[in-house]
Tab-separated table of C-alpha atoms and ligand atoms in Angstrom:
chain	number	residue	atom	x	y	z
A	49	UNK	CA	-12.197	-11.113	28.054
A	50	UNK	CA	-9.705	-13.010	26.057
A	51	UNK	CA	-6.448	-13.395	28.203
A	52	UNK	CA	-4.358	-12.018	25.326
A	53	UNK	CA	-6.144	-8.562	25.310
A	54	UNK	CA	-5.446	-5.779	27.977
A	55	UNK	CA	-7.046	-2.526	29.028
A	56	UNK	CA	-4.711	0.530	29.840
A	57	UNK	CA	-1.650	-0.835	28.192
A	58	UNK	CA	-0.481	2.638	27.130
A	59	UNK	CA	-0.430	3.561	30.927
A	60	UNK	CA	2.193	0.809	31.822
A	61	UNK	CA	5.756	1.760	31.989
A	62	UNK	CA	7.937	0.365	29.413
A	63	UNK	CA	9.371	-2.368	31.497
A	64	UNK	CA	5.606	-3.321	32.449
A	65	UNK	CA	4.674	-3.471	28.828
A	66	UNK	CA	7.718	-5.760	27.874
A	67	UNK	CA	6.757	-7.944	31.000
A	68	UNK	CA	3.300	-8.231	29.725
A	69	UNK	CA	4.292	-9.146	26.310
A	70	UNK	CA	6.750	-11.911	27.586
A	71	UNK	CA	4.128	-13.487	29.686
A	72	UNK	CA	1.367	-13.112	27.019
A	73	UNK	CA	3.122	-13.789	23.604
A	74	UNK	CA	6.711	-14.529	24.231
A	75	UNK	CA	6.501	-17.342	26.875
A	76	UNK	CA	9.177	-19.668	25.359
A	77	UNK	CA	11.053	-16.858	23.754
A	78	UNK	CA	13.350	-15.194	26.412
A	79	UNK	CA	15.633	-14.114	23.605
A	80	UNK	CA	12.858	-11.671	22.263
A	81	UNK	CA	12.522	-10.064	25.717
A	82	UNK	CA	16.255	-9.869	26.078
A	83	UNK	CA	16.478	-8.092	22.670
A	84	UNK	CA	13.627	-5.543	23.270
A	85	UNK	CA	15.930	-4.157	26.064
A	86	UNK	CA	19.450	-4.675	24.372
A	87	UNK	CA	18.381	-2.357	21.564
A	88	UNK	CA	17.648	0.525	23.937
A	89	UNK	CA	20.228	3.457	23.575
A	90	UNK	CA	22.643	3.429	26.573
A	91	UNK	CA	22.085	7.159	27.149
A	92	UNK	CA	18.455	7.345	28.515
A	93	UNK	CA	17.898	10.857	27.517
A	94	UNK	CA	18.621	9.943	23.929
A	95	UNK	CA	16.336	6.929	24.334
A	96	UNK	CA	13.481	8.835	25.708
A	97	UNK	CA	13.703	10.983	22.525
A	98	UNK	CA	13.003	7.950	20.440
A	99	UNK	CA	10.428	6.767	22.781
A	100	UNK	CA	8.348	10.038	22.308
A	101	UNK	CA	8.186	9.666	18.570
A	102	UNK	CA	5.384	7.184	18.798
A	103	UNK	CA	3.064	5.552	21.269
A	104	UNK	CA	3.796	2.228	23.177
A	105	UNK	CA	7.535	2.494	22.294
A	106	UNK	CA	9.280	-0.600	23.596
A	107	UNK	CA	12.715	-0.487	21.830
A	108	UNK	CA	14.400	0.668	18.744
A	109	UNK	CA	14.460	-1.187	15.190
A	110	UNK	CA	17.646	-0.740	13.663
A	111	UNK	CA	18.229	-0.220	9.901
A	112	UNK	CA	21.710	0.343	8.356
A	113	UNK	CA	22.712	4.050	7.766
A	114	UNK	CA	25.020	4.159	4.755
A	115	UNK	CA	26.404	6.729	2.363
A	116	UNK	CA	26.660	6.719	-1.536
A	117	UNK	CA	29.520	9.026	-2.520
A	118	UNK	CA	30.548	10.840	-5.826
A	119	UNK	CA	27.047	12.183	-6.956
A	120	UNK	CA	27.291	15.194	-9.055
A	121	UNK	CA	24.046	17.113	-9.150
A	122	UNK	CA	24.020	20.475	-11.082
A	123	UNK	CA	27.817	20.895	-10.555
A	124	UNK	CA	27.628	20.283	-6.742
A	125	UNK	CA	29.248	17.018	-5.368
A	126	UNK	CA	27.126	15.196	-2.785
A	127	UNK	CA	27.582	12.019	-0.539
A	128	UNK	CA	23.995	10.734	-0.266
A	129	UNK	CA	22.930	9.180	2.970
A	130	UNK	CA	20.924	6.141	2.614
A	131	UNK	CA	18.786	3.966	5.125
A	132	UNK	CA	17.865	0.639	3.724
A	133	UNK	CA	18.094	-3.057	4.617
A	134	UNK	CA	18.485	-4.363	1.182
A	135	UNK	CA	21.998	-5.403	0.171
A	136	UNK	CA	23.484	-4.072	-3.096
A	137	UNK	CA	21.325	-0.993	-3.275
A	138	UNK	CA	23.965	1.323	-2.044
A	139	UNK	CA	26.640	-0.284	-4.019
A	140	UNK	CA	24.385	0.213	-7.051
A	141	UNK	CA	23.723	3.829	-6.238
A	142	UNK	CA	27.602	4.526	-5.824
A	143	UNK	CA	28.354	2.836	-9.004
A	144	UNK	CA	25.875	4.727	-10.837
A	145	UNK	CA	27.069	7.994	-9.382
A	146	UNK	CA	30.709	7.343	-10.390
A	147	UNK	CA	29.485	6.326	-13.903
A	148	UNK	CA	27.778	9.672	-14.335
A	149	UNK	CA	30.380	11.664	-12.509
A	150	UNK	CA	32.719	10.996	-15.562
A	151	UNK	CA	29.915	11.828	-18.017
A	152	UNK	CA	28.766	15.247	-16.766
A	153	UNK	CA	26.794	14.302	-13.702
A	154	UNK	CA	23.024	14.507	-12.993
A	155	UNK	CA	20.970	17.762	-13.904
A	156	UNK	CA	17.828	18.844	-12.298
A	157	UNK	CA	15.095	21.247	-12.424
A	158	UNK	CA	12.089	22.043	-10.103
A	159	UNK	CA	8.915	21.847	-12.131
A	160	UNK	CA	6.600	23.389	-9.200
A	161	UNK	CA	6.288	23.215	-5.520
A	162	UNK	CA	2.510	23.504	-4.860
A	163	UNK	CA	0.722	21.156	-2.326
A	164	UNK	CA	-3.057	21.034	-1.871
A	165	UNK	CA	-5.691	20.031	0.569
A	166	UNK	CA	-9.375	19.516	0.426
A	167	UNK	CA	-12.587	20.197	2.395
A	168	UNK	CA	-14.861	17.751	1.286
A	169	UNK	CA	-18.596	18.686	1.326
A	170	UNK	CA	-22.035	17.251	1.084
A	171	UNK	CA	-24.459	19.624	-0.603
A	172	UNK	CA	-27.917	18.727	-1.994
A	173	UNK	CA	-28.973	22.337	-3.231
A	174	UNK	CA	-28.509	23.958	-6.494
A	175	UNK	CA	-24.755	24.052	-7.470
A	176	UNK	CA	-25.054	27.747	-8.550
A	177	UNK	CA	-26.281	28.615	-4.892
A	178	UNK	CA	-23.088	27.105	-3.440
A	179	UNK	CA	-21.003	28.710	-5.941
A	180	UNK	CA	-22.441	32.196	-5.203
A	181	UNK	CA	-21.965	31.575	-1.439
A	182	UNK	CA	-18.309	30.436	-2.025
A	183	UNK	CA	-17.654	33.383	-4.107
A	184	UNK	CA	-18.948	35.754	-1.615
A	185	UNK	CA	-17.124	34.299	1.328
A	186	UNK	CA	-13.930	33.273	-0.467
A	187	UNK	CA	-11.682	36.214	0.703
A	188	UNK	CA	-13.010	35.819	4.361
A	189	UNK	CA	-12.194	32.220	4.200
A	190	UNK	CA	-8.650	32.969	2.993
A	191	UNK	CA	-8.231	35.722	5.665
A	192	UNK	CA	-9.196	33.110	8.311
A	193	UNK	CA	-5.794	31.362	8.044
A	194	UNK	CA	-3.808	34.739	8.261
A	195	UNK	CA	-2.707	33.949	11.850
A	196	UNK	CA	-1.879	30.400	11.215
A	197	UNK	CA	0.182	31.539	8.104
A	198	UNK	CA	2.236	34.412	9.709
A	199	UNK	CA	5.358	32.136	10.199
A	200	UNK	CA	4.939	30.339	6.964
A	201	UNK	CA	4.500	33.502	5.045
A	202	UNK	CA	7.783	34.802	6.390
A	203	UNK	CA	9.513	31.811	4.942
A	204	UNK	CA	7.906	32.318	1.630
A	205	UNK	CA	4.941	30.041	1.890
A	206	UNK	CA	1.211	30.161	2.596
A	207	UNK	CA	-2.206	29.536	1.209
A	208	UNK	CA	-2.221	30.433	-2.541
A	209	UNK	CA	-5.885	30.065	-3.507
A	210	UNK	CA	-9.166	28.334	-2.948
A	211	UNK	CA	-11.446	26.872	-5.459
A	212	UNK	CA	-14.899	25.148	-5.198
A	213	UNK	CA	-15.036	21.989	-7.429
A	214	UNK	CA	-18.549	20.315	-8.140
A	215	UNK	CA	-18.106	16.571	-8.396
A	216	UNK	CA	-21.886	15.806	-7.952
A	217	UNK	CA	-21.759	13.827	-11.253
A	218	UNK	CA	-19.215	11.431	-9.990
A	219	UNK	CA	-20.779	11.178	-6.471
A	220	UNK	CA	-24.091	12.298	-5.726
A	221	UNK	CA	-23.960	15.577	-3.508
A	222	UNK	CA	-20.240	15.865	-3.571
A	223	UNK	CA	-18.200	18.927	-3.949
A	224	UNK	CA	-14.921	20.185	-2.489
A	225	UNK	CA	-13.006	23.229	-1.774
A	226	UNK	CA	-9.647	22.762	-3.265
A	227	UNK	CA	-6.756	24.790	-1.174
A	228	UNK	CA	-3.283	25.213	-2.796
A	229	UNK	CA	-0.261	25.998	-0.695
A	230	UNK	CA	3.387	26.775	-0.734
A	231	UNK	CA	5.073	25.241	2.261
A	232	UNK	CA	8.634	26.389	1.843
A	233	UNK	CA	11.167	24.013	3.566
A	234	UNK	CA	8.494	22.140	5.531
A	235	UNK	CA	6.714	19.170	4.191
A	236	UNK	CA	3.710	21.128	5.455
A	237	UNK	CA	1.180	18.441	6.452
A	238	UNK	CA	0.371	19.992	9.890
A	239	UNK	CA	0.303	23.479	8.558
A	240	UNK	CA	-2.003	22.595	5.636
A	241	UNK	CA	-4.296	20.417	7.867
A	242	UNK	CA	-4.613	23.245	10.462
A	243	UNK	CA	-5.462	25.896	7.783
A	244	UNK	CA	-8.112	23.319	6.242
A	245	UNK	CA	-9.712	22.892	9.660
A	246	UNK	CA	-9.876	26.575	10.262
A	247	UNK	CA	-11.290	27.311	6.735
A	248	UNK	CA	-13.826	24.492	7.127
A	249	UNK	CA	-14.947	25.964	10.532
A	250	UNK	CA	-15.314	29.517	9.061
A	251	UNK	CA	-17.016	28.087	6.019
A	252	UNK	CA	-19.521	26.239	8.370
A	253	UNK	CA	-20.206	29.423	10.429
A	254	UNK	CA	-20.904	31.491	7.539
A	255	UNK	CA	-23.000	28.782	5.894
A	256	UNK	CA	-25.159	28.718	9.028
A	257	UNK	CA	-26.381	32.328	8.836
A	258	UNK	CA	-26.417	32.531	4.903
A	259	UNK	CA	-30.083	33.049	3.731
A	260	UNK	CA	-29.408	31.804	0.236
A	261	UNK	CA	-29.668	28.064	1.243
A	262	UNK	CA	-32.901	26.738	1.563
A	263	UNK	CA	-34.126	24.763	4.734
A	264	UNK	CA	-31.970	21.828	5.349
A	265	UNK	CA	-29.750	22.691	2.348
A	266	UNK	CA	-26.709	24.002	3.973
A	267	UNK	CA	-23.430	22.458	2.816
A	268	UNK	CA	-22.082	19.973	5.382
A	269	UNK	CA	-18.292	19.396	5.898
A	270	UNK	CA	-17.604	15.822	5.749
A	271	UNK	CA	-13.869	16.123	6.345
A	272	UNK	CA	-10.714	18.348	5.881
A	273	UNK	CA	-7.370	16.825	5.080
A	274	UNK	CA	-4.290	17.436	2.781
A	275	UNK	CA	-3.720	15.374	-0.143
A	276	UNK	CA	-0.649	13.402	-0.384
A	277	UNK	CA	-1.019	13.279	-4.137
A	278	UNK	CA	1.339	16.090	-5.211
A	279	UNK	CA	1.444	16.388	-8.952
A	280	UNK	CA	2.214	19.993	-8.705
A	281	UNK	CA	5.162	19.406	-6.399
A	282	UNK	CA	7.433	18.218	-8.966
A	283	UNK	CA	11.154	17.503	-9.842
A	284	UNK	CA	12.800	16.353	-13.087
A	285	UNK	CA	16.264	14.877	-12.984
A	286	UNK	CA	18.218	13.556	-16.130
A	287	UNK	CA	21.590	12.451	-17.278
A	288	UNK	CA	22.965	12.602	-20.864
A	289	UNK	CA	25.973	11.461	-22.750
A	290	UNK	CA	27.190	10.834	-26.227
A	291	UNK	CA	25.980	7.233	-27.086
A	292	UNK	CA	29.489	6.183	-27.980
A	293	UNK	CA	30.515	6.843	-24.193
A	294	UNK	CA	28.022	3.964	-23.043
A	295	UNK	CA	29.993	0.977	-24.466
A	296	UNK	CA	30.356	-1.801	-21.782
A	297	UNK	CA	30.325	-5.482	-21.049
A	298	UNK	CA	31.040	-6.248	-24.751
A	299	UNK	CA	28.263	-4.045	-26.034
A	300	UNK	CA	28.945	-0.990	-28.204
A	301	UNK	CA	27.438	2.159	-26.979
A	302	UNK	CA	24.632	2.085	-29.413
A	303	UNK	CA	23.967	-1.574	-28.619
A	304	UNK	CA	23.846	-0.698	-25.040
A	305	UNK	CA	21.608	2.375	-25.480
A	306	UNK	CA	19.272	0.509	-27.608
A	307	UNK	CA	18.839	-2.376	-25.315
A	308	UNK	CA	18.518	0.093	-22.254
A	309	UNK	CA	15.904	2.115	-24.156
A	310	UNK	CA	13.944	-0.870	-24.916
A	311	UNK	CA	13.968	-2.107	-21.343
A	312	UNK	CA	12.420	1.204	-20.324
A	313	UNK	CA	9.856	0.989	-23.245
A	314	UNK	CA	8.858	-2.288	-21.783
A	315	UNK	CA	8.329	-0.798	-18.344
A	316	UNK	CA	6.335	2.009	-20.061
A	317	UNK	CA	4.053	-0.427	-21.752
A	318	UNK	CA	3.724	-3.406	-19.167
A	319	UNK	CA	2.545	-2.831	-15.816
A	320	UNK	CA	4.041	-6.336	-14.749
A	321	UNK	CA	7.414	-4.845	-15.414
A	322	UNK	CA	6.574	-1.111	-14.377
A	323	UNK	CA	6.026	-2.054	-10.836
A	324	UNK	CA	9.366	-3.710	-10.645
A	325	UNK	CA	11.039	-1.036	-12.488
A	326	UNK	CA	9.572	1.584	-10.189
A	327	UNK	CA	10.546	-0.577	-7.148
A	328	UNK	CA	13.959	-0.036	-8.176
A	329	UNK	CA	13.574	3.473	-8.404
A	330	UNK	CA	11.968	3.450	-4.914
A	331	UNK	CA	15.142	1.639	-3.574
A	332	UNK	CA	16.881	4.953	-3.978
A	333	UNK	CA	14.131	7.351	-3.246
A	334	UNK	CA	12.942	5.607	0.016
A	335	UNK	CA	16.410	5.165	1.252
A	336	UNK	CA	17.148	8.880	1.116
A	337	UNK	CA	13.739	9.823	2.382
A	338	UNK	CA	14.153	7.631	5.502
A	339	UNK	CA	17.535	8.954	6.189
A	340	UNK	CA	16.417	12.662	6.052
A	341	UNK	CA	13.493	11.798	8.260
A	342	UNK	CA	10.682	12.345	5.712
A	343	UNK	CA	7.497	10.568	5.358
A	344	UNK	CA	8.196	7.569	3.045
A	345	UNK	CA	4.588	6.414	3.049
A	346	UNK	CA	3.409	9.757	1.738
A	347	UNK	CA	6.079	9.713	-0.893
A	348	UNK	CA	5.426	6.127	-1.797
A	349	UNK	CA	1.542	6.741	-2.230
A	350	UNK	CA	2.136	9.972	-4.228
A	351	UNK	CA	4.901	8.586	-6.692
A	352	UNK	CA	2.705	5.332	-7.492
A	353	UNK	CA	-0.422	7.516	-8.177
A	354	UNK	CA	1.697	9.601	-10.325
A	355	UNK	CA	3.070	6.349	-12.247
A	356	UNK	CA	-0.670	5.877	-13.416
A	357	UNK	CA	-1.665	9.619	-14.044
A	358	UNK	CA	-2.748	8.549	-17.555
A	359	UNK	CA	-4.821	5.661	-16.481
A	360	UNK	CA	-2.413	2.877	-16.767
A	361	UNK	CA	0.572	2.170	-14.347
A	362	UNK	CA	3.887	2.986	-16.278
A	363	UNK	CA	7.534	3.379	-15.721
A	364	UNK	CA	8.514	6.719	-13.849
A	365	UNK	CA	11.675	7.092	-16.046
A	366	UNK	CA	12.026	7.750	-19.583
A	367	UNK	CA	15.065	7.028	-22.094
A	368	UNK	CA	15.797	8.305	-25.452
A	369	UNK	CA	18.437	8.856	-28.053
A	370	UNK	CA	18.399	12.260	-29.825
A	371	UNK	CA	21.231	13.421	-32.084
A	372	UNK	CA	23.486	10.728	-30.925
A	373	UNK	CA	23.013	11.747	-27.332
A	374	UNK	CA	21.405	9.365	-24.825
A	375	UNK	CA	19.120	10.731	-22.311
A	376	UNK	CA	17.710	9.075	-19.262
A	377	UNK	CA	15.404	11.141	-17.150
A	378	UNK	CA	12.724	10.894	-14.287
A	379	UNK	CA	9.919	13.137	-13.030
A	380	UNK	CA	8.678	12.651	-9.511
A	381	UNK	CA	6.260	14.266	-7.176
A	382	UNK	CA	7.865	14.533	-3.908
A	383	UNK	CA	6.662	16.477	-0.806
A	384	UNK	CA	9.579	16.657	1.302
A	385	UNK	CA	10.650	18.689	4.309
A	386	UNK	CA	14.197	19.881	5.777
A	387	UNK	CA	12.523	21.647	8.714
A	388	UNK	CA	9.954	20.439	11.132
A	389	UNK	CA	8.774	16.855	11.541
A	390	UNK	CA	11.538	14.637	12.651
A	391	UNK	CA	14.231	16.708	11.132
A	392	UNK	CA	15.482	18.343	14.343
A	393	UNK	CA	14.315	15.448	16.720
A	394	UNK	CA	16.127	12.300	15.378
A	395	UNK	CA	19.789	12.778	15.776
A	396	UNK	CA	20.743	10.622	12.823
A	397	UNK	CA	18.481	12.595	10.565
A	398	UNK	CA	20.552	15.665	11.597
A	399	UNK	CA	23.731	13.825	10.641
A	400	UNK	CA	22.082	12.910	7.299
A	401	UNK	CA	21.112	16.547	6.582
A	402	UNK	CA	24.475	17.698	7.620
A	403	UNK	CA	26.291	15.316	5.339
A	404	UNK	CA	23.899	16.956	2.640
A	405	UNK	CA	25.152	20.348	3.796
A	406	UNK	CA	21.710	21.346	5.090
A	407	UNK	CA	19.659	21.475	2.064
A	408	UNK	CA	16.572	23.269	1.370
A	409	UNK	CA	13.357	21.277	0.493
A	410	UNK	CA	13.779	21.811	-3.033
A	411	UNK	CA	17.611	20.847	-3.070
A	412	UNK	CA	16.327	17.665	-1.207
A	413	UNK	CA	13.737	16.959	-3.864
A	414	UNK	CA	16.590	17.036	-6.405
A	415	UNK	CA	18.853	14.694	-4.416
A	416	UNK	CA	16.132	12.213	-3.739
A	417	UNK	CA	14.950	12.113	-7.396
A	418	UNK	CA	18.707	11.760	-8.342
A	419	UNK	CA	18.996	8.736	-6.057
A	420	UNK	CA	15.964	7.283	-7.610
A	421	UNK	CA	17.291	7.657	-11.117
A	422	UNK	CA	20.765	6.387	-10.182
A	423	UNK	CA	19.204	3.274	-8.783
A	424	UNK	CA	17.101	2.703	-11.718
A	425	UNK	CA	20.027	3.153	-14.033
A	426	UNK	CA	21.986	0.646	-12.197
A	427	UNK	CA	19.085	-1.984	-12.074
A	428	UNK	CA	18.514	-1.597	-15.818
A	429	UNK	CA	22.149	-1.660	-16.750
A	430	UNK	CA	22.595	-4.867	-14.817
A	431	UNK	CA	19.433	-6.354	-16.189
A	432	UNK	CA	20.248	-5.738	-19.927
A	433	UNK	CA	24.005	-6.796	-19.498
A	434	UNK	CA	25.201	-9.221	-16.870
A	435	UNK	CA	21.788	-9.898	-15.253
A	436	UNK	CA	20.891	-8.791	-11.789
A	437	UNK	CA	21.864	-11.756	-9.853
A	438	UNK	CA	25.556	-11.694	-10.449
A	439	UNK	CA	25.959	-8.283	-8.524
A	440	UNK	CA	23.205	-8.915	-6.191
A	441	UNK	CA	24.436	-12.317	-4.803
A	442	UNK	CA	27.890	-10.943	-4.395
A	443	UNK	CA	26.489	-8.273	-2.136
A	444	UNK	CA	24.307	-10.930	-0.366
A	445	UNK	CA	27.142	-13.172	0.422
A	446	UNK	CA	27.474	-11.621	3.938
A	447	UNK	CA	23.904	-11.889	4.739
A	448	UNK	CA	23.979	-15.795	3.681
A	449	UNK	CA	27.154	-16.214	5.929
A	450	UNK	CA	25.392	-14.718	8.814
A	451	UNK	CA	22.416	-16.763	8.449
A	452	UNK	CA	24.730	-19.759	8.654
A	453	UNK	CA	26.379	-18.521	11.768
A	454	UNK	CA	29.833	-18.312	10.109
A	455	UNK	CA	32.579	-16.806	12.230
A	456	UNK	CA	35.118	-14.259	10.945
A	457	UNK	CA	37.734	-16.782	9.595
A	458	UNK	CA	34.939	-18.757	7.800
A	459	UNK	CA	33.674	-15.431	6.329
A	460	UNK	CA	37.130	-14.464	5.015
A	461	UNK	CA	37.594	-17.872	3.363
A	462	UNK	CA	34.129	-17.714	1.889
A	463	UNK	CA	34.754	-14.311	0.568
A	464	UNK	CA	37.851	-15.581	-1.180
A	465	UNK	CA	36.035	-18.896	-2.343
A	466	UNK	CA	33.055	-17.172	-3.796
A	467	UNK	CA	35.145	-14.788	-6.058
A	468	UNK	CA	35.221	-17.820	-8.460
A	469	UNK	CA	32.127	-19.703	-7.488
A	470	UNK	CA	28.454	-19.244	-7.762
A	471	UNK	CA	26.758	-17.759	-4.860
A	472	UNK	CA	23.330	-19.265	-3.698
A	473	UNK	CA	21.691	-19.782	-0.306
A	474	UNK	CA	22.547	-23.435	-0.695
A	475	UNK	CA	26.138	-23.077	-1.915
A	476	UNK	CA	26.909	-20.881	1.045
A	477	UNK	CA	25.476	-23.111	3.628
A	478	UNK	CA	27.306	-26.057	2.094
A	479	UNK	CA	30.516	-24.030	2.068
A	480	UNK	CA	30.110	-23.092	5.720
A	481	UNK	CA	29.349	-26.721	6.744
A	482	UNK	CA	32.293	-28.216	4.892
A	483	UNK	CA	34.686	-25.606	6.063
A	484	UNK	CA	33.653	-26.022	9.809
A	485	UNK	CA	33.791	-29.874	9.375
A	486	UNK	CA	37.389	-29.691	8.225
A	487	UNK	CA	38.250	-28.111	11.562
A	488	UNK	CA	39.483	-24.818	10.417
B	37	LIG	C1	15.523	-5.145	-6.594
B	37	LIG	O1	15.395	-4.440	-5.256
B	37	LIG	C2	15.081	-4.041	-7.679
B	37	LIG	C3	15.078	-4.308	-9.018
B	37	LIG	O2	14.474	-5.629	-9.289
B	37	LIG	C4	14.765	-3.236	-9.900
B	37	LIG	C5	14.417	-3.709	-11.417
B	37	LIG	O3	14.036	-4.823	-11.699
B	37	LIG	O4	14.584	-2.679	-12.176
B	37	LIG	C6	16.536	-4.997	-9.505
C-alpha cells in the first residue's frame, strides 16, 4: 500500500487525523497544523456542532460575513447578509441598493414554486402497456406518500401530481415518472427524495404482480432523485425609473440607459460575455444563499441551466426603455429553504435569517434575486462608465497590503497615498517596501 493512503481514517479522533496529515502531507509545514487547530471554535459544544455537519471535519474555514443595507424590496427595507470572499461585491451591492432606494426600490413577483423529481425507468415493452399500468396504479402511487407528506401538507406543501413521460426516442427503452411537489418553506430535497423512493418501491411492487407485462418486460427502476433544475420555481425582480433619473459620470440619462441596454444585449447574444455577466449576478446570489445556509451548488446548477433554456447560454437579466422608463429585470429559478437543512443548525445562518426578519422561502427567493440584480446593475454600470478596475482596485487595496505584510501605520499611509495614485499589485508592493525602508 502507498504510504500516503490510510484505512480507517474516519474512525480516528480529530487530533489523530491532524497528526496523520502532519506526518504524511505537512511534514515541513508546521504552520498548517497549527492553523487547523487555531481555527477551532473556543466553545467545544459549538465546535462539535460544526464538526457534525460533514465527515472527517478537522477545522473551520472562515469566510467574511457582511451586510449590505438599504435594500427596498416591495416597500420593505432589508439589510441583506452576504458571505463572500471577493472584495468590492458588498460595496457594489450597497451602492446599487442606495441608488434604487431613491428611485422606488426593487419590485418582485413569485411566478411559481413547484419543484420536481423523477423516477427513471428502463422499459422495453409496448409504451401503451406501461401507460395503462401507470394510469391504473397512479392513485395508489400518490397515496403511498400520504404518511411521509403529513407534516408537509400541514405547511401547505405536498405531492401535486405524477406523470409518465416516454423518452424512448431519445434513449432506447427510457421513460420516467415525473413528480411535482410544493415544499412550502423547506428547500425540500430530503422530502422529495424520500417520496420518490417510496413511490418507486410501490411502483416496483405493483409491477411485479401486474399481468399485462409480458415475461421479462417489467419496467425496472434505474434511480429516483429530485431535479435541481427548477424552471417552475421562479422569481422575477425588477427596477424601473424615468430615463432622465439615470444621468451620471458625465452621461445623460438617455446616454447611460442606451449604453447599459447595449451591454445587456451583448450578454444576451454572446456567451463569452454572458458567462461573466451572469457570474456578476451570482456574486450577489451566492453570497446570500451561503449566508442563509442554502445549497449554493443546487442554485448554481439550476441558474446556469436556466440561462440556456432556449439552447444558447444567455444573460439572466434584461434591460429596456419603454415610454421613457428604464426597466432592468431578472428571472431566476431558486430552490431555497428557510426551515430544515442548516437553517437551525448553523448559528450564523440563524443570525442571517434574523437580520432578514425570518423570511419565508418565497420572501428569501425575492431577496436573493434582488441581490443578484443589484450586483449585476452595479457591475454593468461600472463597466459602461468608469470601468470595473477603478472601484475594484480601491476595494482590493487592503488585500494587497496584507499580502505585503503591511502593519497598521503602513496601511493608513497607503490608504492616503492611493487616494490619488493607481492601485496595482506592484504599486502597492513598491509603496510598502519604500515606506518601510524610510524607517517610518
Ligand atoms: C467580478 O466578480 C464580476 C464582474 O466581472 C461581472 C461583470 O463583468 O458583469 C465585474
